[in-house]
């Protein structure tokens, strides 16, 4: 699974709870995957670099460099 190179966000695990009437009856394992994109950026020295970045970091502009294109 890919990991955001800025905030190091990965998948999260927990329980999916099914509720029957008013009691918690069953718990099943569940994983939530983060929204990871692969983008190419141009660094200050002119090198093109491909990084994995989550949608929140991409939206807030936490990456250093200019985005050339999203893959």
Short mmCIF file of N, CA and C in Angstrom, two decimals:
data_model
loop_
_atom_site.label_atom_id
_atom_site.label_comp_id
_atom_site.label_asym_id
_atom_site.label_seq_id
_atom_site.Cartn_x
_atom_site.Cartn_y
_atom_site.Cartn_z
N UNK A 1 0.84 -1.18 0.00
CA UNK A 1 0.00 0.00 0.00
C UNK A 1 0.89 1.24 0.00
N UNK A 2 0.51 2.21 -0.79
CA UNK A 2 1.29 3.44 -0.88
C UNK A 2 1.13 4.29 0.38
N UNK A 3 2.13 5.13 0.62
CA UNK A 3 2.12 5.99 1.79
C UNK A 3 2.42 7.41 1.33
N UNK A 4 1.73 8.39 1.90
CA UNK A 4 1.98 9.79 1.58
C UNK A 4 3.38 10.16 2.06
N UNK A 5 4.16 10.77 1.18
CA UNK A 5 5.54 11.09 1.53
C UNK A 5 5.64 12.35 2.38
N UNK A 6 4.56 13.08 2.55
CA UNK A 6 4.58 14.31 3.35
C UNK A 6 4.07 14.05 4.77
N UNK A 7 2.85 13.54 4.89
CA UNK A 7 2.28 13.32 6.22
C UNK A 7 2.35 11.85 6.65
N UNK A 8 2.86 10.97 5.79
CA UNK A 8 3.02 9.54 6.06
C UNK A 8 1.71 8.85 6.41
N UNK A 9 0.64 9.26 5.74
CA UNK A 9 -0.66 8.64 5.95
C UNK A 9 -0.70 7.32 5.18
N UNK A 10 -1.20 6.26 5.84
CA UNK A 10 -1.36 4.95 5.22
C UNK A 10 -2.78 4.48 5.48
N UNK A 11 -3.02 3.19 5.26
CA UNK A 11 -4.35 2.67 5.53
C UNK A 11 -4.58 2.55 7.04
N UNK A 12 -5.84 2.61 7.44
CA UNK A 12 -6.20 2.49 8.84
C UNK A 12 -7.08 1.27 9.03
N UNK A 13 -6.96 0.64 10.16
CA UNK A 13 -7.75 -0.54 10.45
C UNK A 13 -8.66 -0.28 11.63
N UNK A 14 -9.75 -1.02 11.67
CA UNK A 14 -10.70 -0.90 12.77
C UNK A 14 -11.75 -1.98 12.66
N UNK A 15 -12.91 -1.73 13.26
CA UNK A 15 -14.01 -2.68 13.25
C UNK A 15 -15.22 -2.07 12.59
N UNK A 16 -15.88 -2.86 11.76
CA UNK A 16 -17.19 -2.49 11.24
C UNK A 16 -18.20 -3.13 12.17
N UNK A 17 -19.06 -2.34 12.74
CA UNK A 17 -19.98 -2.83 13.76
C UNK A 17 -21.38 -2.92 13.16
N UNK A 18 -21.99 -4.10 13.25
CA UNK A 18 -23.38 -4.24 12.82
C UNK A 18 -24.25 -4.18 14.07
N UNK A 19 -25.25 -3.36 14.01
CA UNK A 19 -26.10 -3.13 15.18
C UNK A 19 -27.43 -3.84 14.95
N UNK A 20 -27.77 -4.73 15.86
CA UNK A 20 -29.03 -5.45 15.79
C UNK A 20 -29.86 -5.02 16.99
N UNK A 21 -30.97 -4.39 16.73
CA UNK A 21 -31.83 -3.77 17.74
C UNK A 21 -31.02 -2.74 18.51
N UNK A 22 -30.86 -2.88 19.80
CA UNK A 22 -30.14 -1.86 20.56
C UNK A 22 -28.79 -2.35 21.07
N UNK A 23 -28.35 -3.51 20.63
CA UNK A 23 -27.10 -4.06 21.12
C UNK A 23 -26.11 -4.21 19.98
N UNK A 24 -24.85 -4.07 20.31
CA UNK A 24 -23.80 -4.32 19.32
C UNK A 24 -23.62 -5.82 19.24
N UNK A 25 -23.95 -6.39 18.09
CA UNK A 25 -23.96 -7.85 18.02
C UNK A 25 -22.70 -8.42 17.40
N UNK A 26 -22.19 -7.81 16.34
CA UNK A 26 -21.04 -8.39 15.66
C UNK A 26 -20.04 -7.32 15.31
N UNK A 27 -18.79 -7.72 15.25
CA UNK A 27 -17.72 -6.84 14.81
C UNK A 27 -16.93 -7.56 13.73
N UNK A 28 -16.69 -6.86 12.64
CA UNK A 28 -15.91 -7.42 11.54
C UNK A 28 -14.72 -6.49 11.28
N UNK A 29 -13.59 -7.06 10.93
CA UNK A 29 -12.42 -6.25 10.64
C UNK A 29 -12.62 -5.47 9.34
N UNK A 30 -12.15 -4.23 9.31
CA UNK A 30 -12.30 -3.38 8.14
C UNK A 30 -11.05 -2.52 8.00
N UNK A 31 -10.68 -2.24 6.75
CA UNK A 31 -9.58 -1.32 6.48
C UNK A 31 -10.10 -0.16 5.65
N UNK A 32 -9.64 1.03 5.96
CA UNK A 32 -9.95 2.24 5.21
C UNK A 32 -8.68 2.67 4.50
N UNK A 33 -8.77 2.82 3.17
CA UNK A 33 -7.61 3.22 2.40
C UNK A 33 -7.63 4.72 2.18
N UNK A 34 -6.46 5.34 2.31
CA UNK A 34 -6.37 6.78 2.11
C UNK A 34 -6.32 7.09 0.63
N UNK A 35 -6.66 8.31 0.26
CA UNK A 35 -6.73 8.74 -1.13
C UNK A 35 -5.35 9.22 -1.57
N UNK A 36 -4.52 8.28 -2.04
CA UNK A 36 -3.14 8.56 -2.42
C UNK A 36 -3.06 8.73 -3.93
N UNK A 37 -2.43 9.82 -4.38
CA UNK A 37 -2.21 10.09 -5.79
C UNK A 37 -0.72 10.10 -6.07
N UNK A 38 -0.33 9.75 -7.29
CA UNK A 38 1.06 9.85 -7.70
C UNK A 38 1.18 11.04 -8.64
N UNK A 39 2.03 12.00 -8.29
CA UNK A 39 2.18 13.20 -9.10
C UNK A 39 3.65 13.41 -9.43
N UNK A 40 3.89 14.18 -10.47
CA UNK A 40 5.25 14.58 -10.82
C UNK A 40 5.39 16.06 -10.50
N UNK A 41 6.49 16.40 -9.82
CA UNK A 41 6.75 17.79 -9.48
C UNK A 41 8.12 18.19 -10.02
N UNK A 42 8.27 19.47 -10.26
CA UNK A 42 9.56 20.02 -10.67
C UNK A 42 10.15 20.71 -9.45
N UNK A 43 11.31 20.25 -9.01
CA UNK A 43 11.96 20.83 -7.85
C UNK A 43 12.61 22.16 -8.22
N UNK A 44 13.12 22.86 -7.22
CA UNK A 44 13.72 24.18 -7.44
C UNK A 44 14.95 24.12 -8.34
N UNK A 45 15.69 23.00 -8.29
CA UNK A 45 16.88 22.88 -9.12
C UNK A 45 16.57 22.36 -10.53
N UNK A 46 15.30 22.11 -10.85
CA UNK A 46 14.91 21.70 -12.19
C UNK A 46 14.70 20.21 -12.38
N UNK A 47 14.97 19.40 -11.37
CA UNK A 47 14.78 17.96 -11.48
C UNK A 47 13.29 17.62 -11.39
N UNK A 48 12.87 16.64 -12.19
CA UNK A 48 11.50 16.16 -12.14
C UNK A 48 11.47 14.93 -11.23
N UNK A 49 10.57 14.94 -10.26
CA UNK A 49 10.50 13.88 -9.27
C UNK A 49 9.06 13.39 -9.17
N UNK A 50 8.87 12.09 -9.04
CA UNK A 50 7.56 11.50 -8.88
C UNK A 50 7.37 11.14 -7.41
N UNK A 51 6.27 11.61 -6.81
CA UNK A 51 6.01 11.33 -5.39
C UNK A 51 4.58 10.86 -5.21
N UNK A 52 4.36 10.13 -4.11
CA UNK A 52 3.02 9.75 -3.68
C UNK A 52 2.56 10.78 -2.65
N UNK A 53 1.34 11.30 -2.84
CA UNK A 53 0.84 12.34 -1.96
C UNK A 53 -0.65 12.13 -1.75
N UNK A 54 -1.14 12.37 -0.54
CA UNK A 54 -2.56 12.20 -0.26
C UNK A 54 -3.32 13.43 -0.76
N UNK A 55 -4.62 13.28 -0.90
CA UNK A 55 -5.44 14.34 -1.47
C UNK A 55 -5.46 15.57 -0.57
N UNK A 56 -5.39 15.40 0.73
CA UNK A 56 -5.41 16.54 1.64
C UNK A 56 -4.14 17.38 1.51
N UNK A 57 -2.99 16.74 1.42
CA UNK A 57 -1.73 17.47 1.25
C UNK A 57 -1.66 18.13 -0.12
N UNK A 58 -2.21 17.46 -1.14
CA UNK A 58 -2.22 18.03 -2.48
C UNK A 58 -3.10 19.27 -2.53
N UNK A 59 -4.25 19.22 -1.89
CA UNK A 59 -5.19 20.33 -1.90
C UNK A 59 -4.64 21.53 -1.11
N UNK A 60 -3.96 21.27 -0.01
CA UNK A 60 -3.46 22.36 0.81
C UNK A 60 -2.14 22.93 0.32
N UNK A 61 -1.53 22.30 -0.69
CA UNK A 61 -0.30 22.82 -1.27
C UNK A 61 0.93 22.60 -0.42
N UNK A 62 0.99 21.48 0.30
CA UNK A 62 2.12 21.22 1.18
C UNK A 62 3.34 20.67 0.44
N UNK A 63 3.20 20.38 -0.85
CA UNK A 63 4.32 19.85 -1.61
C UNK A 63 5.24 21.00 -2.00
N UNK A 64 6.50 20.70 -2.13
CA UNK A 64 7.49 21.70 -2.54
C UNK A 64 7.75 21.52 -4.02
N UNK A 65 7.47 22.53 -4.81
CA UNK A 65 7.71 22.46 -6.25
C UNK A 65 6.45 22.70 -7.05
N UNK A 66 6.59 22.67 -8.34
CA UNK A 66 5.48 22.91 -9.25
C UNK A 66 5.01 21.57 -9.82
N UNK A 67 3.70 21.35 -9.83
CA UNK A 67 3.16 20.11 -10.34
C UNK A 67 3.18 20.16 -11.86
N UNK A 68 3.78 19.13 -12.46
CA UNK A 68 3.76 19.04 -13.92
C UNK A 68 2.50 18.33 -14.39
N UNK A 69 2.20 17.19 -13.77
CA UNK A 69 0.95 16.49 -14.10
C UNK A 69 0.69 15.41 -13.07
N UNK A 70 -0.57 15.06 -12.92
CA UNK A 70 -0.95 13.96 -12.05
C UNK A 70 -1.01 12.71 -12.90
N UNK A 71 -0.41 11.64 -12.43
CA UNK A 71 -0.37 10.39 -13.19
C UNK A 71 -1.61 9.58 -12.90
#
